[in-house]
């Protein structure tokens, strides 16, 4: 722990952890309902969707790209999966397969277009966001699906703890998905060769190409992974919401981006960690949830979120400027 | 240097070659002609009568002015995600003064009405200066800085109005939104009055040159003795002021103001600008290309509407048009050397 503290003074994650802990301590003292098991369960369940997407987007950002279309891919995936699930008995493996498959197809399409059109990833994915979302709204006429199969609505949960008042606290699918996404992403980024290649690609594309990294193939994997995570996230979101609405998710993409960037990932690629991303999501989640519990009218929560984002990115930039100035002094 | 643009990893020379403005204009004109022929065959008189053309002329300016607001930061190698939020907050500021002080007759009301318009531009100016300062002096990447201001500004608008609508404005605003002068919609006149000076400024003025050079190579511009930070601040200030114009236009058209109007336009403005030949990495782009791309997008959307196709399909078509145009450019660039070799 002391060693971590020492490192924490220097790393972005350490500073972020300090801020998040300070926020949690403040909120725990200020409202009795914040630091409770129930609130923890609620937080994990309702932010699982954004958290999972943040994990996927982190990989894309590290590779030096950006994806804006994932909310549309997620909407398409959950709509297709639930439509099929209502018509046939496909079971859990079936919906997981469809959600993952649709997500991967959307992701691969992004990667192929980015690789062949020579447009930047932000432009391609803004275009595919509109294509996916437009086609989905066109095909479904914007109709929501309210009736989902019983086995899906009931979901799956494992009761892990029952308190004195006999209130059960369950480990549910949302938590499973959230933890799964972060663990999988961490393994991919830090324990595999591919992960090193992704960092290399994001740090210096030309150098990466010269040491023999196949950029197009790696991009297929990166955007395919983002699509897969988006598909899985859409599944647990549909399970949580107990319905599927084609226009419920699109529009949240920039919030997810904000969380990942708060976590220290750089838009120019090569920089970012899973722990930072988790803290970024936690910061925004605790802020929103805390303001609500403090009794601040919900109308103002977005304003606070914006201020925090602005302050955080400014602080990051000032820090980077100072680093660069220090580096220049060393060189001179 | 690369922090300024999201596309830093595409080799600049290749991008520049692909987006040299003239082939884009030619390609867009071809596309426009092809679309006109297609829609004439499909729709005939339904598309080319006075009512349809007038409705197009009424719809185009909002997206048009917003796209101009997006285009200037794009040229400088940045991006402004806060344009819609700025437009709405400025409109709300004006709306508040209009509805509280500006109604009725007499010089008092006139002064209040002028103050209302000034308030809109004042609010936008503050936001623009905030964006510009954070981006230029703190070195935050534009996409992040404006993502923050977007959330903050929208948050302020939602907080103040509780998400409600302010409506009921003096008659001259209604006239701007829905009236016509010599059968030309006033909104279109406003758009032309905004687009021409902006186009001239970007193409001919020293400021415009600096903006484009900033987008091509910021370091070179700084080393040649230009205060890039001041230019950047002005870029975002201008973008915010144009957003205020767009906000007032939206407010005049809907005869109301709200914190969430036009949000779906945000990413569309980037599409429109890029389709119009603005290089998303900065440096290249003309207002004429943007106007052409806006006409293409509007034509697609109106035709889809007349063909009784869902408005969402035209959203998909807009995305597809951009990808298609880029694809054609790619294929022709790939085919040219093969043809020459023969």
XYZ file of C-alpha atoms in Angstrom:
674
model
C 0.000 0.000 0.000
C 2.684 2.601 0.826
C 4.423 1.781 -2.428
C 1.135 2.259 -4.239
C 0.680 5.622 -2.527
C 4.126 6.679 -3.646
C 3.377 5.740 -7.211
C -0.084 7.245 -6.840
C 1.358 10.697 -6.337
C 2.724 10.555 -9.844
C 0.296 8.529 -11.916
C -2.988 9.803 -13.273
C -4.790 6.797 -11.840
C -3.473 7.592 -8.373
C -4.721 11.163 -8.483
C -8.043 10.017 -9.852
C -8.317 7.410 -7.097
C -7.681 10.152 -4.560
C -10.463 12.278 -6.051
C -12.908 9.368 -6.216
C -12.135 8.331 -2.629
C -12.562 11.913 -1.440
C -15.903 12.088 -3.236
C -17.015 8.768 -1.751
C -16.006 9.817 1.770
C -17.744 13.156 1.408
C -20.926 11.567 0.085
C -20.881 8.892 2.779
C -20.715 11.565 5.463
C -23.201 13.875 3.781
C -25.964 11.386 3.069
C -26.787 8.236 4.990
C -28.063 6.426 1.918
C -24.895 6.648 -0.196
C -22.604 4.184 1.550
C -25.076 1.316 1.742
C -25.068 -2.091 0.152
C -28.350 -1.312 -1.592
C -26.916 1.790 -3.232
C -23.836 -0.149 -4.292
C -26.032 -2.769 -5.943
C -28.092 -0.063 -7.652
C -25.000 1.771 -8.855
C -23.380 -1.347 -10.284
C -26.586 -2.396 -11.989
C -27.441 0.933 -13.557
C -23.922 1.847 -14.654
C -23.056 -1.622 -15.974
C -24.022 -0.623 -19.496
C -21.846 2.512 -19.622
C -19.052 0.727 -17.800
C -18.912 -2.144 -20.272
C -18.955 0.223 -23.227
C -16.177 2.234 -21.590
C -14.056 -0.918 -21.400
C -14.572 -1.546 -25.122
C -13.982 2.067 -26.096
C -10.769 2.124 -24.072
C -9.292 -0.509 -26.397
C -10.259 1.538 -29.456
C -8.810 4.738 -27.988
C -5.530 3.023 -27.074
C -5.229 1.788 -30.660
C -5.353 5.426 -31.769
C -8.870 5.301 -33.185
C -12.263 6.308 -31.928
C -15.678 4.738 -32.204
C -18.867 6.772 -32.033
C -21.184 4.136 -33.494
C -21.244 1.652 -30.621
C -24.563 2.818 -29.185
C -26.187 2.188 -32.562
C -24.523 -1.241 -32.849
C -25.806 -2.032 -29.366
C -29.347 -0.964 -30.290
C -29.301 -3.093 -33.434
C -27.892 -6.081 -31.520
C -30.467 -6.036 -28.746
C -33.353 -5.435 -31.121
C -32.400 -8.318 -33.399
C -31.701 -10.655 -30.486
C -34.975 -9.907 -28.709
C -37.017 -10.166 -31.898
C -35.557 -13.586 -32.588
C -35.899 -14.615 -28.941
C -39.600 -13.777 -29.063
C -40.114 -15.913 -32.162
C -37.965 -18.940 -31.400
C -36.772 -20.731 -28.284
C -33.139 -19.846 -28.518
C -32.258 -19.581 -24.853
C -29.430 -17.668 -23.252
C -26.694 -19.010 -25.483
C -28.746 -18.005 -28.501
C -29.268 -14.372 -27.464
C -25.664 -14.088 -26.352
C -24.565 -15.426 -29.719
C -26.817 -13.083 -31.662
C -25.914 -9.981 -29.621
C -22.225 -10.732 -29.824
C -22.446 -11.655 -33.493
C -24.353 -8.539 -34.572
C -21.997 -6.371 -32.534
C -18.942 -7.983 -34.086
C -20.339 -7.583 -37.610
C -20.978 -3.859 -36.989
C -17.474 -3.484 -35.555
C -15.812 -5.311 -38.436
C -17.737 -3.129 -40.882
C -16.306 -0.053 -39.146
C -12.782 -1.452 -39.323
C -13.119 -2.346 -43.015
C -14.475 1.098 -43.906
C -11.750 2.829 -41.905
C -9.108 0.684 -43.545
C -10.331 1.121 -47.101
C -11.871 4.600 -47.328
C -8.934 6.471 -45.881
C -11.295 8.570 -43.783
C -10.504 9.087 -40.125
C -12.202 6.762 -37.676
C -14.313 9.522 -36.136
C -15.865 10.419 -39.488
C -16.471 6.806 -40.512
C -18.087 5.918 -37.214
C -20.264 9.035 -37.180
C -21.468 7.951 -40.622
C -22.041 4.344 -39.561
C -23.814 5.550 -36.410
C -26.322 7.262 -38.662
C -26.516 4.303 -41.041
C -27.059 1.690 -38.293
C -29.450 3.861 -36.318
C -31.334 5.121 -39.375
C -31.834 1.625 -40.752
C -32.905 0.313 -37.355
C -35.486 3.084 -36.890
C -36.650 2.588 -40.475
C -37.014 -1.168 -40.114
C -38.718 -1.050 -36.724
C -40.725 2.166 -37.193
C -39.406 3.096 -33.781
C -41.620 0.451 -32.114
C -40.485 -0.734 -28.736
C -40.548 -4.370 -27.657
C -42.268 -4.639 -24.297
C -42.997 -8.361 -24.187
C -39.794 -10.279 -23.659
C -39.526 -14.020 -22.982
C -40.042 -14.954 -19.353
C -36.677 -16.619 -18.920
C -35.028 -13.408 -20.108
C -37.135 -11.099 -17.951
C -36.394 -13.204 -14.855
C -32.740 -13.092 -15.688
C -30.304 -14.781 -13.419
C -29.049 -13.708 -10.054
C -27.205 -15.320 -7.221
C -28.161 -14.209 -3.757
C -24.951 -13.731 -1.895
C -25.966 -11.951 1.279
C -29.075 -11.471 3.370
C -29.056 -8.774 6.018
C -30.824 -8.593 9.375
C -34.102 -7.415 7.824
C -34.059 -10.391 5.492
C -33.336 -8.159 2.512
C -31.453 -10.188 -0.052
C -28.591 -8.676 -2.010
C -27.993 -10.437 -5.283
C -25.133 -10.695 -7.685
C -26.905 -10.144 -10.981
C -26.207 -10.386 -14.685
C -25.341 -6.697 -14.949
C -22.547 -7.053 -12.415
C -21.357 -10.225 -14.120
C -21.212 -8.415 -17.468
C -19.481 -5.385 -15.996
C -16.812 -7.381 -14.192
C -16.438 -9.704 -17.169
C -15.876 -6.814 -19.568
C -13.248 -5.176 -17.376
C -11.419 -8.437 -16.651
C -11.450 -9.467 -20.307
C -10.202 -6.040 -21.405
C -7.479 -6.019 -18.766
C -6.328 -9.475 -19.848
C -6.379 -8.476 -23.495
C -4.417 -5.287 -22.922
C -1.846 -6.397 -20.373
C -1.484 -10.161 -20.677
C -1.445 -10.779 -24.411
C 0.825 -10.047 -27.312
C -2.125 -8.463 -29.091
C -2.476 -5.993 -26.239
C 1.120 -4.857 -26.671
C 0.498 -4.506 -30.389
C -2.549 -2.326 -29.713
C -0.480 0.012 -27.520
C 2.247 0.055 -30.156
C -0.206 0.879 -32.918
C -1.669 3.757 -30.911
C 1.704 5.155 -29.892
C 3.251 5.250 -33.337
C 1.466 3.777 -36.297
C 4.385 3.993 -38.712
C 6.807 2.383 -36.300
C 4.270 -0.329 -35.521
C 3.873 -1.038 -39.219
C 7.625 -1.259 -39.662
C 8.114 -3.815 -36.941
C 5.635 -5.987 -38.747
C 2.299 -5.320 -37.087
C -0.562 -5.893 -39.516
C -2.514 -2.679 -38.919
C -5.647 -3.642 -40.822
C -5.932 -7.025 -39.086
C -5.336 -5.451 -35.697
C -8.001 -2.849 -36.420
C -10.455 -5.617 -37.299
C -9.792 -7.082 -33.887
C -10.022 -3.768 -32.055
C -13.300 -2.624 -33.616
C -14.657 -6.175 -33.576
C -13.956 -6.304 -29.844
C -15.691 -2.964 -29.337
C -18.690 -4.331 -31.268
C -18.714 -7.534 -29.231
C -18.636 -5.613 -25.951
C -21.383 -3.310 -27.229
C -23.504 -6.361 -28.063
C -23.017 -7.854 -24.614
C -23.699 -4.494 -22.961
C -26.922 -4.134 -24.943
C -28.036 -7.556 -23.691
C -27.647 -6.748 -20.014
C -29.163 -3.306 -20.611
C -32.259 -4.900 -22.164
C -32.432 -7.309 -19.225
C -32.237 -4.429 -16.764
C -34.744 -2.243 -18.620
C -37.054 -5.217 -19.239
C -37.823 -3.825 -22.672
C -36.089 -2.870 -25.878
C -36.437 0.545 -27.408
C -34.574 1.288 -30.640
C -33.805 4.886 -29.694
C -33.004 4.470 -25.996
C -29.249 4.100 -26.334
C -28.156 6.383 -29.182
C -26.995 9.711 -27.801
C -25.061 8.240 -24.891
C -21.861 7.705 -26.860
C -20.273 10.983 -25.816
C -20.953 10.302 -22.120
C -19.058 7.028 -22.395
C -16.243 8.806 -24.203
C -16.081 11.363 -21.399
C -15.757 8.618 -18.773
C -12.925 6.872 -20.632
C -11.053 10.112 -21.183
C -11.483 11.114 -17.541
C -9.817 7.794 -16.808
C -6.676 9.040 -18.505
C -6.964 7.512 -21.974
C -5.622 9.794 -24.655
C -7.445 10.533 -27.902
C -4.152 10.336 -29.741
C -3.707 6.717 -28.744
C -1.171 4.601 -26.910
C -2.227 5.731 -23.450
C -4.860 4.336 -21.126
C -5.461 1.707 -18.466
C -8.382 -0.372 -17.333
C -8.010 0.823 -13.747
C -8.150 4.435 -14.916
C -11.262 3.726 -16.949
C -12.946 2.062 -13.972
C -12.167 5.154 -11.882
C -13.438 7.450 -14.647
C -16.750 5.600 -14.772
C -16.898 5.562 -10.966
C -16.281 9.291 -10.737
C -19.155 10.170 -13.072
C -21.433 7.518 -11.553
C -20.795 8.587 -7.939
C -21.165 12.238 -8.880
C -24.534 11.735 -10.528
C -25.802 9.358 -7.880
C -24.417 11.486 -5.055
C -26.037 14.683 -6.309
C -29.342 12.866 -6.497
C -28.998 11.565 -2.941
C -27.922 14.989 -1.689
C -31.250 16.277 -2.930
C -29.856 18.461 -5.688
C -32.611 18.780 -8.314
C -31.847 16.319 -11.086
C -32.054 19.185 -13.586
C -28.699 20.413 -12.380
C -26.787 17.134 -12.434
C -25.674 17.513 -16.041
C -24.244 20.930 -15.254
C -22.052 19.455 -12.507
C -20.967 16.598 -14.747
C -19.930 19.085 -17.419
C -17.994 21.183 -14.941
C -16.162 18.094 -13.649
C -15.264 16.977 -17.173
C -14.006 20.438 -18.064
C -11.954 20.782 -14.887
C -10.536 17.273 -15.202
C -9.440 17.569 -18.829
C -7.955 20.986 -18.091
C -6.026 19.603 -15.128
C -4.758 16.740 -17.268
C -3.619 19.147 -19.957
C -1.888 21.499 -17.526
C -0.090 18.532 -16.008
C 1.037 17.390 -19.455
C 2.278 20.910 -20.241
C 4.289 20.913 -17.039
C 5.756 17.495 -17.893
C 6.773 18.743 -21.295
C 8.343 21.877 -19.843
C 10.282 19.719 -17.384
C 11.431 17.451 -20.196
C 12.600 20.476 -22.162
C 14.568 21.709 -19.169
C 16.272 18.327 -18.861
C 17.140 18.364 -22.552
C 18.609 21.846 -22.276
C 1.134 18.742 -32.174
C -0.935 15.663 -32.802
C -3.125 16.297 -29.810
C -5.113 18.847 -31.772
C -6.653 16.395 -34.168
C -8.229 13.022 -33.845
C -6.879 11.998 -37.203
C -3.259 12.609 -36.434
C -2.385 9.106 -37.526
C -3.421 9.394 -41.137
C -0.406 10.579 -43.071
C -1.116 14.243 -43.845
C 0.077 14.144 -47.408
C -2.351 11.422 -48.388
C -5.265 13.188 -46.740
C -4.428 16.448 -48.401
C -4.321 14.843 -51.811
C -7.645 13.137 -51.286
C -9.359 16.278 -50.162
C -8.013 18.826 -52.544
C -11.171 20.925 -52.841
C -11.757 20.968 -56.581
C -12.243 17.219 -57.182
C -14.601 17.212 -54.226
C -16.659 19.987 -55.746
C -16.713 18.167 -59.071
C -17.725 14.914 -57.418
C -20.426 16.622 -55.386
C -21.795 18.419 -58.438
C -21.940 15.100 -60.277
C -23.693 13.533 -57.312
C -26.162 16.409 -57.212
C -26.941 16.058 -60.924
C -27.330 12.289 -60.553
C -29.670 12.760 -57.597
C -31.679 15.388 -59.483
C -32.129 13.008 -62.432
C -33.037 10.119 -60.131
C -35.564 12.126 -58.160
C -37.040 13.657 -61.324
C -37.685 10.161 -62.630
C -39.110 9.038 -59.300
C -41.044 12.109 -58.281
C -41.323 14.480 -61.217
C -43.387 17.551 -60.413
C -43.811 16.576 -56.794
C -40.241 17.586 -56.014
C -39.887 20.516 -58.364
C -42.869 22.621 -57.488
C -42.932 25.819 -55.526
C -44.125 24.249 -52.271
C -41.445 21.573 -52.088
C -38.665 23.962 -53.025
C -39.900 26.497 -50.496
C -39.995 23.871 -47.772
C -36.433 22.904 -48.620
C -35.423 26.546 -48.446
C -37.007 26.802 -45.022
C -35.310 23.703 -43.658
C -31.783 24.117 -44.982
C -30.609 27.249 -43.122
C -30.640 25.807 -39.580
C -28.340 22.944 -40.445
C -26.482 25.314 -42.750
C -25.516 27.861 -40.112
C -24.698 25.102 -37.618
C -22.468 23.436 -40.199
C -20.666 26.735 -40.733
C -20.138 26.903 -36.981
C -18.657 23.409 -37.111
C -16.630 24.048 -40.251
C -14.374 26.793 -38.882
C -12.977 24.693 -35.990
C -12.663 21.730 -38.380
C -10.557 23.883 -40.708
C -8.281 24.782 -37.845
C -7.777 21.076 -37.132
C -10.193 20.985 -34.205
C -13.838 20.312 -33.561
C -16.632 22.034 -31.670
C -19.086 19.659 -30.043
C -20.726 22.450 -28.052
C -22.415 24.217 -30.972
C -25.918 22.853 -30.360
C -25.754 23.478 -26.623
C -24.479 27.010 -27.296
C -27.240 27.631 -29.838
C -29.897 26.548 -27.351
C -28.534 28.479 -24.370
C -28.198 31.668 -26.443
C -31.715 31.223 -27.768
C -32.983 30.693 -24.230
C -31.239 33.866 -23.043
C -32.906 35.843 -25.819
C -36.206 34.071 -25.206
C -36.155 34.983 -21.532
C -35.724 38.689 -22.272
C -38.262 38.618 -25.112
C -40.951 37.040 -23.002
C -40.291 39.064 -19.854
C -39.629 42.536 -21.222
C -39.886 42.629 -24.981
C -43.585 42.257 -25.613
C -45.851 45.154 -26.423
C -45.150 48.310 -28.411
C -43.097 51.426 -27.974
C -39.430 52.229 -27.843
C -39.000 50.397 -24.537
C -39.931 47.111 -26.146
C -37.694 47.792 -29.132
C -34.710 48.409 -26.875
C -35.448 45.244 -24.917
C -35.700 43.287 -28.162
C -32.307 44.538 -29.248
C -30.953 43.685 -25.822
C -32.378 40.184 -26.162
C -30.482 39.604 -29.393
C -27.338 41.060 -27.837
C -27.784 38.759 -24.850
C -27.834 35.748 -27.173
C -24.547 36.799 -28.722
C -23.124 37.723 -25.325
C -23.845 34.269 -23.920
C -22.372 32.648 -27.011
C -19.332 34.892 -26.793
C -18.617 33.813 -23.229
C -18.898 30.141 -24.193
C -16.702 30.663 -27.240
C -14.036 32.423 -25.193
C -14.176 29.628 -22.621
C -13.692 26.997 -25.339
C -10.962 28.979 -27.021
C -9.055 29.678 -23.820
C -9.178 26.094 -22.609
C -8.096 24.769 -26.007
C -5.491 27.368 -26.923
C -3.927 28.268 -23.595
C -4.348 25.058 -21.590
C -3.730 22.782 -24.546
C -6.807 20.587 -24.029
C -7.729 18.662 -27.155
C -10.743 20.363 -28.802
C -12.961 17.295 -28.745
C -12.557 16.980 -24.960
C -12.806 20.654 -24.134
C -15.951 21.103 -26.183
C -17.388 17.837 -24.861
C -17.037 19.363 -21.417
C -18.540 22.716 -22.352
C -21.311 20.941 -24.250
C -22.331 19.059 -21.105
C -21.864 22.110 -18.901
C -23.776 24.499 -21.162
C -26.613 22.074 -21.742
C -26.637 21.404 -18.020
C -27.052 25.125 -17.330
C -29.853 25.349 -19.897
C -31.670 22.331 -18.458
C -31.093 23.544 -14.905
C -32.506 26.999 -15.563
C -35.514 25.903 -17.606
C -36.092 22.505 -15.939
C -36.225 21.157 -19.470
C -39.234 23.324 -20.289
C -40.035 25.372 -23.366
C -40.090 29.172 -23.548
C -42.414 30.373 -26.263
C -44.281 33.413 -27.554
C -42.021 35.996 -29.159
C -42.455 39.411 -30.783
C -43.837 39.395 -34.295
C -40.529 40.221 -35.969
C -39.072 36.935 -34.726
C -42.051 35.069 -36.147
C -41.460 36.896 -39.417
C -37.780 35.898 -39.459
C -38.696 32.305 -38.801
C -41.637 31.851 -41.093
C -41.931 34.921 -43.305
C -40.749 35.590 -46.847
C -39.361 38.601 -48.695
C -40.152 38.510 -52.432
C -41.071 34.815 -52.079
C -37.663 34.049 -50.582
C -37.807 32.724 -47.007
C -36.184 35.140 -44.567
C -34.238 32.279 -42.959
C -32.611 31.567 -46.316
C -31.692 35.241 -46.685
C -30.139 35.149 -43.222
C -28.183 32.042 -44.189
C -26.874 33.696 -47.361
C -26.008 36.848 -45.405
C -24.007 34.718 -42.993
C -22.477 32.223 -45.422
C -21.073 34.720 -47.947
C -19.065 36.812 -45.459
C -17.827 33.672 -43.720
C -16.839 32.153 -47.062
C -15.021 35.297 -48.138
C -13.342 35.622 -44.791
C -12.080 32.038 -44.824
C -10.869 32.140 -48.398
C -9.564 35.686 -48.735
C -8.753 37.278 -45.390
C -5.494 36.912 -43.478
C -7.477 35.399 -40.632
C -8.884 32.711 -42.930
C -5.417 31.905 -44.199
C -4.132 31.591 -40.674
C -6.982 29.250 -39.732
C -6.317 26.966 -42.697
C -2.556 27.012 -42.109
C -3.167 26.223 -38.454
C -5.038 23.125 -39.563
C -2.242 22.055 -41.905
C 0.708 22.491 -39.614
C 0.309 24.262 -36.330
C 3.955 24.168 -35.405
C 5.043 25.758 -38.675
C 2.525 28.545 -38.153
C 3.819 29.178 -34.635
C 7.425 29.201 -35.810
C 6.566 31.722 -38.508
C 5.662 34.190 -35.801
C 1.897 33.963 -35.642
C 0.244 33.810 -32.244
C -1.625 30.558 -32.834
C -3.351 30.809 -29.505
C -5.063 34.074 -30.379
C -6.168 32.645 -33.711
C -7.588 29.579 -31.988
C -9.515 31.665 -29.475
C -11.059 33.599 -32.340
C -11.919 30.363 -34.150
C -13.977 29.110 -31.218
C -15.425 32.541 -30.560
C -16.615 32.727 -34.153
C -17.985 29.206 -33.977
C -19.985 30.116 -30.871
C -21.323 33.336 -32.414
C -22.468 31.417 -35.497
C -24.117 28.910 -33.164
C -26.013 31.801 -31.609
C -27.282 32.780 -35.072
C -28.394 29.174 -35.584
C -30.043 29.181 -32.167
C -31.993 32.344 -32.976
C -33.036 30.849 -36.332
C -34.278 27.658 -34.678
C -36.077 29.690 -32.066
C -37.708 31.831 -34.754
C -38.774 28.788 -36.791
C -40.279 26.863 -33.879
C -41.428 30.059 -32.157
C -40.000 28.559 -28.974
C -36.717 27.799 -27.271
C -35.671 24.702 -25.368
C -32.507 23.168 -23.958
C -32.658 20.144 -26.249
C -33.598 21.447 -29.699
C -31.615 20.193 -32.673
C -29.429 17.740 -30.789
C -29.485 15.216 -33.608
C -27.857 17.873 -35.803
C -24.563 17.738 -33.879
C -22.871 14.860 -35.637
C -24.697 15.618 -38.895
C -22.891 18.967 -39.126
C -19.570 17.104 -39.145
C -20.872 14.800 -41.871
C -22.067 17.778 -43.915
C -18.740 19.552 -43.603
C -16.681 16.484 -44.485
C -18.989 15.646 -47.389
C -18.462 19.229 -48.548
C -14.735 18.644 -48.783
C -13.606 19.956 -45.419
C -10.642 17.868 -44.349
C -11.458 16.622 -40.835
C -7.748 16.830 -40.031
C -7.867 20.533 -40.850
C -6.420 22.849 -43.428
C -8.675 22.332 -46.410
C -12.255 23.238 -47.144
C -14.484 25.831 -48.708
C -17.884 27.229 -47.863
C -19.012 26.583 -51.452
C -18.392 22.859 -50.962
C -20.299 22.932 -47.705
C -23.281 24.647 -49.332
C -23.287 22.064 -52.113
C -23.216 19.215 -49.613
C -26.044 20.834 -47.643
C -28.131 20.978 -50.818
C -27.415 17.295 -51.479
C -28.401 16.334 -47.933
C -31.537 18.473 -48.042
C -32.519 17.023 -51.408
C -32.136 13.467 -50.116
C -34.153 14.250 -47.024
C -36.961 16.050 -48.891
C -37.156 13.344 -51.546
C -37.315 10.672 -48.859
C -40.098 12.635 -47.236
C -42.050 12.941 -50.499
C -41.561 9.261 -51.256
C -43.182 8.586 -47.865
C -40.006 6.989 -46.594
C -39.276 7.372 -42.921
C -37.200 10.366 -41.931
C -34.785 7.926 -40.334
C -33.973 6.288 -43.624
C -32.724 9.636 -44.869
C -30.493 9.725 -41.790
C -29.055 6.396 -42.905
C -28.798 7.693 -46.471
C -26.844 10.753 -45.286
C -24.277 8.494 -43.666
C -24.212 6.259 -46.717
C -23.739 9.232 -49.063
C -20.640 10.309 -47.153
C -19.167 6.810 -47.151
C -20.085 6.395 -50.805
C -18.462 9.661 -51.878
C -15.306 8.750 -49.968
C -15.406 5.310 -51.556
C -15.724 6.722 -55.068
C -12.819 9.048 -54.389
C -10.801 6.087 -53.210
C -11.652 3.973 -56.238
C -10.856 6.761 -58.687
C -7.552 7.466 -56.924
C -6.762 3.768 -57.189
C -7.863 3.476 -60.819
C -6.065 6.573 -62.134
C -2.490 5.237 -62.130
C -3.725 1.994 -63.709
C -5.355 3.939 -66.533
C -2.243 6.052 -67.040
C -0.025 3.025 -67.263
C -1.945 1.708 -70.230
